[in-house]
């Protein structure tokens, strides 16, 4: 069972912010969940380093585009390390392996006569690196520039019927479903051939058949998904992982991934991705977070403040994946205090304290506590659905229902007042086993917390079913995973 998942390649014009982190965290959670379920996962991310926007940005900073790309891609890697992102590969578009794929794809499509020479006259949005009709970009709201250049065109308009029938035959290709109509409309009414080369731009991959020009940045960047799966270099790997199971993207770039990208793949006669999920935006003062609006929430400060698990939890818990949401620091702290420090953190400390006090830190005989087991099973039976439908917030709500059930069970049973030894053992086994299951259930979302709890239970088995905590297992000292804030 293989599972290939990707994030977009992030532009290297500036520091990563929580919008970038959001896509990557969500992809990481799915990758971790699939691994937990026994899938052989390939998870790739990376940086998009060419194009006019990067060239301009480097110029403003007084450095070369390559220097800018080197520094910023390192910043992304550092951030992903801090956020516990378990990617398998990091693709940089300035690497040779990526350049080779991009040029190969260009040539392949050219040989199939799907590329022709012409002239582009029209508007171009530099921040979105996108050809547009309007003077003001409908996607980012910024002013476009006018381009007049001889160019090579990809016969994109020819793919109208092929795309529409792929959408129809694969109803889960474009997700969330509310986006299908919008993409279909573009294909039906606005599909035009695409200018895929740029003149007078140095910072890019030279066009194989016209080396003074460079390949349009989107046309080359999209081919990274082939590179990541081993295209050209690792035949066996490619056969195993291709096509991608899901591309995670923000809704701003859904059309590149559901229209241009599949058309390119059809031209290359390669299988198409199974799903592209376009999630919503984190906004500040009702506007999409972006550097030029000056409303960016950086990640480092937040990570210093609340830590990786808390930030991961908050971003996936507070906003249904697919919708837009307003970022609020006080909502973050509220989640930290109530869900993490109170509900989860206290439960861990309470159970471990009792195990230390009443069981001398040794797991007793296996027992079935139906109300706790059933609370777990309730989460488990919905788990595949919740993850496959990208309903992180609902999944976490269910896990918290289980956590709160455990807290209530303690309040109700009052283990400290149970005099019957067997009864006490049963009750504490139920709680320790629940803790093992909770650790596993939270581990895709909060890998550090999951790991620490499993460590507290001396690394028990990872089976997602009741009763796998072994009698005689050593339980470690109690600890507090999360600190409350004022
Ligand atoms: N380089 C292109 C992608 C090429 S993929 C072959 C690009 N890069 S980007 O850095 O501008 O944005 C990448 C992604 O970051 C967006 O698609 C989205 O996933 C995420 N986000 C950027 N800002 C965001 C928010 N404010 N909120 C949520 N996600 C956002 O586009």
Short mmCIF file of C-alpha atoms and ligand atoms in Angstrom, two decimals:
data_model
loop_
_atom_site.label_atom_id
_atom_site.label_comp_id
_atom_site.label_asym_id
_atom_site.label_seq_id
_atom_site.Cartn_x
_atom_site.Cartn_y
_atom_site.Cartn_z
CA UNK A 1 0.00 0.00 0.00
CA UNK A 2 1.62 3.21 -1.17
CA UNK A 3 0.63 6.78 -0.52
CA UNK A 4 2.20 9.77 -2.30
CA UNK A 5 1.45 13.19 -0.84
CA UNK A 6 2.87 16.61 -1.71
CA UNK A 7 2.80 20.24 -0.58
CA UNK A 8 3.29 23.16 -2.97
CA UNK A 9 6.83 24.34 -3.42
CA UNK A 10 7.04 27.60 -1.51
CA UNK A 11 8.40 30.77 -3.07
CA UNK A 12 11.68 31.85 -1.58
CA UNK A 13 11.10 35.60 -1.69
CA UNK A 14 10.68 35.86 2.05
CA UNK A 15 10.45 34.16 5.44
CA UNK A 16 7.92 31.37 5.84
CA UNK A 17 4.72 32.31 7.71
CA UNK A 18 1.89 30.35 9.30
CA UNK A 19 0.02 30.14 5.97
CA UNK A 20 2.89 28.05 4.58
CA UNK A 21 3.16 26.11 7.81
CA UNK A 22 -0.55 25.28 7.64
CA UNK A 23 -0.35 23.37 4.35
CA UNK A 24 2.78 21.55 5.42
CA UNK A 25 1.46 20.60 8.88
CA UNK A 26 -1.76 19.25 7.37
CA UNK A 27 0.19 17.18 4.84
CA UNK A 28 2.47 15.93 7.62
CA UNK A 29 -0.52 14.81 9.69
CA UNK A 30 -1.88 12.81 6.79
CA UNK A 31 1.55 11.31 6.08
CA UNK A 32 1.92 10.29 9.75
CA UNK A 33 -1.58 8.90 9.89
CA UNK A 34 -1.00 6.83 6.73
CA UNK A 35 2.27 5.49 8.15
CA UNK A 36 0.46 4.57 11.36
CA UNK A 37 -1.97 2.62 9.19
CA UNK A 38 0.85 0.73 7.52
CA UNK A 39 1.10 2.63 4.22
CA UNK A 40 4.42 3.10 2.49
CA UNK A 41 4.35 6.89 2.37
CA UNK A 42 6.24 9.27 0.11
CA UNK A 43 5.86 12.83 1.35
CA UNK A 44 7.58 15.65 -0.49
CA UNK A 45 7.85 19.39 -0.10
CA UNK A 46 10.35 22.00 -1.24
CA UNK A 47 10.96 25.48 -2.59
CA UNK A 48 10.08 27.28 -5.81
CA UNK A 49 13.13 29.37 -6.56
CA UNK A 50 12.92 30.80 -10.08
CA UNK A 51 10.90 33.55 -11.72
CA UNK A 52 10.50 37.27 -11.88
CA UNK A 53 9.21 37.65 -8.34
CA UNK A 54 12.33 36.03 -6.84
CA UNK A 55 14.62 37.97 -9.18
CA UNK A 56 12.97 41.23 -8.14
CA UNK A 57 13.00 40.39 -4.48
CA UNK A 58 16.72 39.51 -4.57
CA UNK A 59 17.44 42.80 -6.33
CA UNK A 60 15.60 44.75 -3.63
CA UNK A 61 17.64 42.96 -0.99
CA UNK A 62 20.90 43.61 -2.89
CA UNK A 63 21.81 39.92 -3.20
CA UNK A 64 21.79 37.40 -6.04
CA UNK A 65 18.68 35.27 -6.60
CA UNK A 66 20.75 32.18 -5.85
CA UNK A 67 21.83 33.61 -2.48
CA UNK A 68 18.25 34.47 -1.66
CA UNK A 69 17.11 30.99 -2.65
CA UNK A 70 19.87 29.33 -0.60
CA UNK A 71 19.07 31.32 2.54
CA UNK A 72 15.31 31.05 2.31
CA UNK A 73 15.18 27.38 1.47
CA UNK A 74 17.36 26.80 4.56
CA UNK A 75 14.84 28.84 6.57
CA UNK A 76 12.05 26.61 5.35
CA UNK A 77 14.01 23.50 6.25
CA UNK A 78 14.75 24.87 9.73
CA UNK A 79 11.11 25.67 10.28
CA UNK A 80 10.04 22.22 9.12
CA UNK A 81 12.49 20.66 11.58
CA UNK A 82 11.04 22.71 14.43
CA UNK A 83 7.53 21.78 13.37
CA UNK A 84 8.40 18.09 13.22
CA UNK A 85 7.60 17.76 9.54
CA UNK A 86 8.43 14.20 8.49
CA UNK A 87 9.03 14.83 4.79
CA UNK A 88 10.94 12.26 2.76
CA UNK A 89 12.37 14.65 0.21
CA UNK A 90 12.84 18.37 -0.26
CA UNK A 91 12.85 19.54 -3.87
CA UNK A 92 14.58 22.76 -4.81
CA UNK A 93 13.79 23.98 -8.30
CA UNK A 94 17.38 25.16 -8.77
CA UNK A 95 18.67 21.60 -8.32
CA UNK A 96 19.90 19.71 -11.36
CA UNK A 97 17.46 16.86 -10.92
CA UNK A 98 14.56 19.30 -11.10
CA UNK A 99 16.01 21.18 -14.06
CA UNK A 100 16.46 17.90 -15.92
CA UNK A 101 12.84 16.90 -15.37
CA UNK A 102 11.51 20.32 -16.36
CA UNK A 103 13.52 20.40 -19.59
CA UNK A 104 12.64 16.79 -20.37
CA UNK A 105 8.91 17.48 -19.94
CA UNK A 106 9.18 20.60 -22.10
CA UNK A 107 10.92 18.68 -24.87
CA UNK A 108 8.56 15.75 -24.64
CA UNK A 109 5.51 17.98 -25.02
CA UNK A 110 7.24 19.90 -27.80
CA UNK A 111 7.98 16.69 -29.73
CA UNK A 112 4.33 15.76 -29.49
CA UNK A 113 3.58 19.01 -31.26
CA UNK A 114 1.68 20.39 -28.29
CA UNK A 115 3.86 23.50 -28.19
CA UNK A 116 3.96 26.23 -30.84
CA UNK A 117 5.59 29.62 -31.28
CA UNK A 118 3.60 32.85 -31.04
CA UNK A 119 3.36 36.19 -29.27
CA UNK A 120 1.91 37.08 -25.87
CA UNK A 121 0.51 40.53 -25.34
CA UNK A 122 -1.30 41.04 -22.10
CA UNK A 123 -1.14 41.45 -18.35
CA UNK A 124 1.01 39.54 -15.93
CA UNK A 125 0.80 39.42 -12.14
CA UNK A 126 4.34 39.13 -10.77
CA UNK A 127 3.43 38.16 -7.16
CA UNK A 128 1.22 35.31 -8.50
CA UNK A 129 3.49 34.65 -11.50
CA UNK A 130 0.37 34.42 -13.56
CA UNK A 131 -1.01 35.65 -16.93
CA UNK A 132 -4.26 37.50 -16.33
CA UNK A 133 -6.90 39.39 -18.30
CA UNK A 134 -7.44 42.15 -15.77
CA UNK A 135 -5.14 45.06 -14.86
CA UNK A 136 -5.65 44.26 -11.17
CA UNK A 137 -5.02 40.66 -10.24
CA UNK A 138 -8.29 38.93 -9.29
CA UNK A 139 -6.39 36.56 -7.02
CA UNK A 140 -4.14 38.87 -4.98
CA UNK A 141 -5.60 42.29 -5.79
CA UNK A 142 -2.28 43.75 -6.88
CA UNK A 143 -1.47 45.72 -10.04
CA UNK A 144 -0.25 43.69 -12.99
CA UNK A 145 2.46 44.61 -15.53
CA UNK A 146 1.99 44.58 -19.30
CA UNK A 147 3.98 41.96 -21.20
CA UNK A 148 4.63 41.91 -24.91
CA UNK A 149 6.87 39.03 -25.94
CA UNK A 150 7.40 36.32 -28.50
CA UNK A 151 6.77 33.09 -26.66
CA UNK A 152 6.14 29.39 -26.91
CA UNK A 153 2.59 28.33 -26.19
CA UNK A 154 1.29 25.09 -24.72
CA UNK A 155 -1.96 24.06 -26.48
CA UNK A 156 -3.89 24.12 -23.22
CA UNK A 157 -7.24 25.00 -24.82
CA UNK A 158 -7.17 21.68 -26.65
CA UNK A 159 -7.58 19.83 -23.34
CA UNK A 160 -11.00 21.19 -22.49
CA UNK A 161 -12.98 18.00 -23.10
CA UNK A 162 -10.29 15.75 -21.63
CA UNK A 163 -10.22 17.80 -18.43
CA UNK A 164 -13.98 17.99 -18.09
CA UNK A 165 -14.34 14.26 -18.50
CA UNK A 166 -11.54 13.59 -15.99
CA UNK A 167 -13.37 15.82 -13.48
CA UNK A 168 -16.58 13.93 -14.15
CA UNK A 169 -15.09 10.46 -13.91
CA UNK A 170 -13.13 11.36 -10.78
CA UNK A 171 -15.55 13.25 -8.58
CA UNK A 172 -12.97 13.49 -5.79
CA UNK A 173 -10.21 14.92 -7.97
CA UNK A 174 -11.05 18.53 -7.08
CA UNK A 175 -11.57 19.01 -3.36
CA UNK A 176 -13.31 20.44 -1.46
CA UNK A 177 -16.38 19.74 -3.58
CA UNK A 178 -17.52 23.36 -3.47
CA UNK A 179 -14.58 24.18 -5.74
CA UNK A 180 -15.58 21.86 -8.59
CA UNK A 181 -18.00 24.30 -10.24
CA UNK A 182 -15.45 27.11 -10.23
CA UNK A 183 -12.78 24.96 -11.89
CA UNK A 184 -15.26 23.58 -14.42
CA UNK A 185 -16.30 27.11 -15.33
CA UNK A 186 -12.74 28.13 -16.00
CA UNK A 187 -12.20 25.09 -18.21
CA UNK A 188 -15.50 25.56 -20.03
CA UNK A 189 -15.33 29.31 -20.59
CA UNK A 190 -11.85 30.64 -20.12
CA UNK A 191 -9.39 28.02 -21.26
CA UNK A 192 -6.72 29.54 -23.50
CA UNK A 193 -3.36 28.37 -24.72
CA UNK A 194 -0.66 29.08 -22.16
CA UNK A 195 2.50 31.08 -22.69
CA UNK A 196 5.21 28.83 -21.24
CA UNK A 197 8.41 30.74 -21.93
CA UNK A 198 9.64 34.15 -20.82
CA UNK A 199 11.94 36.53 -22.64
CA UNK A 200 14.16 39.10 -20.94
CA UNK A 201 14.26 37.13 -17.74
CA UNK A 202 17.50 35.57 -16.65
CA UNK A 203 16.42 33.76 -13.49
CA UNK A 204 14.93 30.53 -14.75
CA UNK A 205 15.57 27.27 -16.53
CA UNK A 206 16.70 27.81 -20.15
CA UNK A 207 14.20 26.64 -22.75
CA UNK A 208 15.64 23.52 -24.43
CA UNK A 209 14.91 24.83 -27.92
CA UNK A 210 15.61 28.55 -27.31
CA UNK A 211 18.30 28.94 -24.70
CA UNK A 212 18.04 32.74 -24.38
CA UNK A 213 14.56 32.33 -22.95
CA UNK A 214 13.52 30.66 -19.73
CA UNK A 215 10.64 28.29 -19.00
CA UNK A 216 7.62 29.97 -17.36
CA UNK A 217 8.04 29.36 -13.64
CA UNK A 218 4.72 27.53 -13.10
CA UNK A 219 5.29 25.24 -16.08
CA UNK A 220 8.59 24.08 -14.62
CA UNK A 221 7.68 24.14 -10.91
CA UNK A 222 4.76 21.75 -11.36
CA UNK A 223 7.09 19.09 -12.76
CA UNK A 224 8.69 18.83 -9.30
CA UNK A 225 6.02 16.29 -8.40
CA UNK A 226 7.49 13.98 -11.03
CA UNK A 227 11.03 14.57 -9.77
CA UNK A 228 9.94 13.76 -6.21
CA UNK A 229 8.61 10.38 -7.31
CA UNK A 230 11.90 9.49 -9.00
CA UNK A 231 11.00 10.32 -12.62
CA UNK A 232 14.00 9.97 -15.00
CA UNK A 233 16.32 8.69 -12.29
CA UNK A 234 14.60 5.95 -10.30
CA UNK A 235 12.33 3.90 -12.50
CA UNK A 236 11.28 1.44 -9.80
CA UNK A 237 10.44 4.17 -7.32
CA UNK A 238 8.46 6.03 -9.95
CA UNK A 239 6.45 2.97 -10.87
CA UNK A 240 5.68 2.39 -7.24
CA UNK A 241 4.56 5.88 -6.23
CA UNK A 242 3.16 7.54 -9.34
CA UNK A 243 0.49 9.02 -9.53
CA UNK A 244 0.20 11.24 -6.43
CA UNK A 245 -2.64 10.34 -4.08
CA UNK A 246 -3.09 13.94 -3.08
CA UNK A 247 -1.58 17.36 -3.78
CA UNK A 248 -2.22 19.72 -0.88
CA UNK A 249 -2.45 23.33 -2.03
CA UNK A 250 -4.03 26.60 -0.97
CA UNK A 251 -7.19 27.57 -2.84
CA UNK A 252 -5.26 30.36 -4.60
CA UNK A 253 -3.33 27.82 -6.64
CA UNK A 254 -6.00 25.19 -7.14
CA UNK A 255 -6.48 26.09 -10.80
CA UNK A 256 -2.79 25.59 -11.62
CA UNK A 257 -3.00 22.11 -10.12
CA UNK A 258 -6.37 21.03 -11.46
CA UNK A 259 -6.16 22.52 -14.96
CA UNK A 260 -2.62 23.25 -16.19
CA UNK A 261 -0.94 20.37 -14.40
CA UNK A 262 -3.29 17.56 -15.51
CA UNK A 263 -3.22 18.91 -19.08
CA UNK A 264 0.59 18.71 -19.01
CA UNK A 265 0.40 15.13 -17.75
CA UNK A 266 -2.13 14.14 -20.38
CA UNK A 267 0.24 15.58 -22.99
CA UNK A 268 3.03 13.44 -21.53
CA UNK A 269 0.71 10.42 -21.44
CA UNK A 270 1.20 9.99 -17.71
CA UNK A 271 -1.48 9.06 -15.15
CA UNK A 272 -3.10 12.01 -13.34
CA UNK A 273 -3.12 12.75 -9.59
CA UNK A 274 -6.04 11.27 -7.70
CA UNK A 275 -6.90 14.36 -5.69
CA UNK A 276 -5.98 18.02 -5.34
CA UNK A 277 -7.19 19.57 -2.11
CA UNK A 278 -7.38 23.38 -2.02
CA UNK A 279 -7.64 24.50 1.59
CA UNK A 280 -8.70 27.90 2.89
CA UNK A 281 -6.65 30.86 4.01
CA UNK A 282 -5.60 32.09 7.37
CA UNK A 283 -6.50 35.74 7.37
CA UNK A 284 -5.62 38.69 9.52
CA UNK A 285 -8.12 41.57 9.67
CA UNK A 286 -10.15 39.69 7.07
CA UNK A 287 -7.35 39.73 4.50
CA UNK A 288 -5.21 36.83 3.32
CA UNK A 289 -1.93 36.93 5.15
CA UNK A 290 0.73 38.20 2.80
CA UNK A 291 4.00 40.00 3.02
CA UNK A 292 2.98 42.93 0.89
CA UNK A 293 -0.06 43.64 3.08
CA UNK A 294 2.22 43.57 6.11
CA UNK A 295 -0.14 41.29 8.04
CA UNK A 296 2.05 38.24 8.25
CA UNK A 297 2.18 36.11 11.40
CA UNK A 298 5.67 34.64 11.63
CA UNK A 299 6.24 31.16 12.94
CA UNK A 300 9.38 31.48 15.05
CA UNK A 301 7.85 33.75 17.69
CA UNK A 302 4.80 31.54 18.01
CA UNK A 303 6.93 28.43 18.26
CA UNK A 304 9.10 30.02 20.97
CA UNK A 305 5.91 30.92 22.76
CA UNK A 306 3.68 27.84 22.56
CA UNK A 307 5.78 25.10 20.95
CA UNK A 308 5.29 22.94 17.89
CA UNK A 309 2.55 20.58 19.08
CA UNK A 310 0.33 23.39 20.28
CA UNK A 311 0.67 25.32 17.02
CA UNK A 312 -0.02 22.18 14.97
CA UNK A 313 -3.03 21.36 17.11
CA UNK A 314 -4.46 24.86 16.99
CA UNK A 315 -4.18 25.29 13.22
CA UNK A 316 -5.97 22.03 12.53
CA UNK A 317 -8.48 22.22 15.38
CA UNK A 318 -9.68 25.77 15.06
CA UNK A 319 -10.53 25.89 11.37
CA UNK A 320 -12.33 23.28 9.26
CA UNK A 321 -9.87 22.39 6.49
CA UNK A 322 -11.14 24.03 3.32
CA UNK A 323 -12.62 27.16 4.93
CA UNK A 324 -11.05 30.55 5.60
CA UNK A 325 -10.43 31.68 9.15
CA UNK A 326 -9.22 34.67 11.11
CA UNK A 327 -6.00 34.05 13.04
CA UNK A 328 -6.39 35.00 16.67
CA UNK A 329 -3.66 34.79 19.29
CA UNK A 330 -6.17 34.73 22.12
CA UNK A 331 -7.94 31.74 20.52
CA UNK A 332 -4.56 29.98 20.37
CA UNK A 333 -3.93 30.59 24.07
CA UNK A 334 -7.46 29.55 24.90
CA UNK A 335 -6.86 26.19 23.16
CA UNK A 336 -3.53 25.79 24.93
CA UNK A 337 -5.03 26.43 28.34
CA UNK A 338 -8.22 24.51 28.04
CA UNK A 339 -7.76 21.64 25.55
CA UNK A 340 -4.07 20.97 26.03
CA UNK A 341 -3.03 21.96 29.56
CA UNK A 342 -6.36 21.27 31.22
CA UNK A 343 -8.00 18.35 29.45
CA UNK A 344 -5.08 16.41 28.02
CA UNK A 345 -2.17 17.52 30.22
CA UNK A 346 -4.08 16.98 33.46
CA UNK A 347 -5.35 13.60 32.37
CA UNK A 348 -1.82 12.37 31.67
CA UNK A 349 -0.52 13.69 35.00
CA UNK A 350 -3.48 12.29 36.94
CA UNK A 351 -3.22 8.80 35.48
CA UNK A 352 0.53 8.54 35.88
CA UNK A 353 0.34 9.89 39.44
CA UNK A 354 -2.21 7.23 40.39
CA UNK A 355 -0.23 4.49 38.67
CA UNK A 356 2.81 5.54 40.70
CA UNK A 357 0.91 5.74 43.94
CA UNK A 358 -1.35 2.71 43.77
CA UNK A 359 0.40 0.31 41.40
CA UNK A 360 4.05 1.02 42.23
CA UNK A 361 4.38 2.02 38.58
CA UNK A 362 3.64 -1.42 37.14
CA UNK A 363 0.78 -2.08 34.71
CA UNK A 364 -1.69 -4.56 36.25
CA UNK A 365 -3.66 -7.42 34.68
CA UNK A 366 -5.50 -6.64 31.45
CA UNK A 367 -9.11 -5.55 31.98
CA UNK A 368 -11.99 -4.36 29.89
CA UNK A 369 -13.65 -1.11 30.88
CA UNK A 370 -16.49 -0.93 28.35
CA UNK A 371 -17.25 2.78 28.74
CA UNK A 372 -13.63 3.73 28.03
CA UNK A 373 -13.18 1.10 25.31
CA UNK A 374 -16.34 2.27 23.59
CA UNK A 375 -15.26 5.91 23.78
CA UNK A 376 -12.04 4.88 22.03
CA UNK A 377 -13.89 2.79 19.45
CA UNK A 378 -16.06 5.75 18.63
CA UNK A 379 -12.98 7.70 17.54
CA UNK A 380 -11.41 4.73 15.82
CA UNK A 381 -14.39 3.81 13.68
CA UNK A 382 -14.48 7.34 12.25
CA UNK A 383 -10.72 7.73 11.97
CA UNK A 384 -10.26 6.65 8.33
CA UNK A 385 -13.18 8.72 7.21
CA UNK A 386 -12.10 11.80 9.12
CA UNK A 387 -8.55 11.68 7.78
CA UNK A 388 -9.51 10.71 4.24
CA UNK A 389 -12.04 13.53 4.14
CA UNK A 390 -9.50 15.91 5.70
CA UNK A 391 -11.79 16.64 8.65
CA UNK A 392 -9.02 17.25 11.16
CA UNK A 393 -11.17 19.46 13.37
CA UNK A 394 -13.89 16.81 13.67
CA UNK A 395 -11.35 14.09 14.33
CA UNK A 396 -9.82 16.12 17.13
CA UNK A 397 -13.24 16.84 18.55
CA UNK A 398 -13.83 13.08 18.76
CA UNK A 399 -10.43 12.46 20.38
CA UNK A 400 -11.24 15.14 22.96
CA UNK A 401 -14.53 13.48 23.63
CA UNK A 402 -12.57 10.35 24.56
CA UNK A 403 -10.12 12.38 26.69
CA UNK A 404 -12.98 14.03 28.54
CA UNK A 405 -14.65 10.68 29.03
CA UNK A 406 -11.50 9.51 30.81
CA UNK A 407 -11.43 12.62 33.00
CA UNK A 408 -15.07 12.11 33.91
CA UNK A 409 -14.46 8.44 34.59
CA UNK A 410 -11.79 9.38 37.14
CA UNK A 411 -14.11 11.91 38.78
CA UNK A 412 -16.88 9.35 38.93
CA UNK A 413 -14.88 6.29 40.04
CA UNK A 414 -12.59 8.16 42.46
CA UNK A 415 -9.81 5.54 42.35
CA UNK A 416 -8.24 7.06 45.50
CA UNK A 417 -11.33 5.93 47.42
CA UNK A 418 -11.55 2.37 46.02
CA UNK A 419 -10.63 -0.14 48.71
CA UNK A 420 -11.09 -3.32 46.65
CA UNK A 421 -7.67 -4.10 45.14
CA UNK A 422 -8.98 -5.90 42.04
CA UNK A 423 -11.44 -3.17 41.30
CA UNK A 424 -8.70 -0.55 41.63
CA UNK A 425 -6.40 -2.50 39.30
CA UNK A 426 -9.11 -2.83 36.67
CA UNK A 427 -9.95 0.81 36.85
CA UNK A 428 -6.30 1.88 36.51
CA UNK A 429 -5.61 -0.60 33.72
CA UNK A 430 -8.50 0.98 31.83
CA UNK A 431 -7.04 4.42 32.31
CA UNK A 432 -3.48 3.44 31.39
CA UNK A 433 -4.68 1.62 28.29
CA UNK A 434 -6.77 4.66 27.37
CA UNK A 435 -3.64 6.76 27.73
CA UNK A 436 -1.74 4.49 25.34
CA UNK A 437 -4.56 4.79 22.81
CA UNK A 438 -4.82 8.55 23.25
CA UNK A 439 -1.07 8.85 22.63
CA UNK A 440 -1.47 6.95 19.36
CA UNK A 441 -4.53 8.89 18.31
CA UNK A 442 -2.90 12.28 18.85
CA UNK A 443 0.47 11.29 17.40
CA UNK A 444 -0.22 12.32 13.77
CA UNK A 445 -1.28 15.78 14.95
CA UNK A 446 1.05 16.20 17.95
CA UNK A 447 4.00 13.88 17.39
CA UNK A 448 6.04 15.14 20.38
CA UNK A 449 3.20 14.75 22.86
CA UNK A 450 2.30 11.32 21.48
CA UNK A 451 5.91 10.21 21.76
CA UNK A 452 6.34 11.50 25.33
CA UNK A 453 3.25 9.69 26.53
CA UNK A 454 4.34 6.47 24.85
CA UNK A 455 7.73 6.93 26.48
CA UNK A 456 5.92 7.37 29.83
CA UNK A 457 4.42 3.93 29.20
CA UNK A 458 7.80 2.40 28.25
CA UNK A 459 7.06 2.33 24.50
CA UNK A 460 4.15 -0.09 24.38
CA UNK A 461 2.74 -1.73 21.28
CA UNK A 462 1.22 0.57 18.71
CA UNK A 463 -1.87 -1.47 17.89
CA UNK A 464 -4.98 0.69 17.59
CA UNK A 465 -7.20 -1.64 19.53
CA UNK A 466 -8.08 -2.16 23.17
CA UNK A 467 -5.98 -4.32 25.47
CA UNK A 468 -2.46 -4.18 24.04
CA UNK A 469 -0.83 -2.62 27.09
CA UNK A 470 1.01 -5.52 28.67
CA UNK A 471 0.84 -6.50 32.32
CA UNK A 472 4.17 -5.75 34.03
CA UNK A 473 5.03 -2.73 31.85
CA UNK A 474 6.86 -0.02 33.78
CA UNK A 475 5.12 3.34 34.02
CA UNK A 476 7.31 6.43 34.40
CA UNK A 477 6.97 9.44 36.73
CA UNK A 478 4.09 11.86 36.07
CA UNK A 479 4.81 14.98 34.03
CA UNK A 480 3.00 18.05 32.71
CA UNK A 481 3.12 18.28 28.95
CA UNK A 482 1.67 21.77 28.53
CA UNK A 483 2.05 24.93 30.59
CA UNK A 484 -0.95 27.16 31.09
CA UNK A 485 -0.68 30.83 30.07
CA UNK A 486 -2.30 33.80 31.77
N1 LIG B 1 5.31 28.59 -5.62
C1 LIG B 1 3.90 28.46 -5.72
C2 LIG B 1 3.50 27.02 -5.68
C3 LIG B 1 4.11 26.15 -6.73
S1 LIG B 1 3.70 24.47 -6.53
C4 LIG B 1 4.36 23.74 -7.86
C5 LIG B 1 3.24 29.24 -4.58
N2 LIG B 1 3.98 29.47 -3.50
S2 LIG B 1 3.53 30.34 -2.23
O1 LIG B 1 4.67 30.34 -1.37
O2 LIG B 1 3.05 31.62 -2.63
O3 LIG B 1 2.32 29.66 -1.56
C6 LIG B 1 2.23 28.31 -1.41
C7 LIG B 1 1.14 27.90 -0.50
O4 LIG B 1 1.24 28.47 0.80
C8 LIG B 1 -0.29 28.25 -0.89
O5 LIG B 1 -0.84 27.49 -1.88
C9 LIG B 1 -0.95 27.84 0.39
O6 LIG B 1 -0.93 26.44 0.41
C10 LIG B 1 0.01 28.40 1.42
N3 LIG B 1 -0.40 29.71 1.90
C11 LIG B 1 0.21 30.91 1.67
N4 LIG B 1 -0.48 31.87 2.36
C12 LIG B 1 -1.50 31.31 3.03
C13 LIG B 1 -2.43 31.75 3.98
N5 LIG B 1 -2.52 33.02 4.34
N6 LIG B 1 -3.26 30.83 4.54
C14 LIG B 1 -3.18 29.50 4.23
N7 LIG B 1 -2.31 29.05 3.35
C15 LIG B 1 -1.52 29.92 2.67
O7 LIG B 1 2.08 29.58 -4.70
#
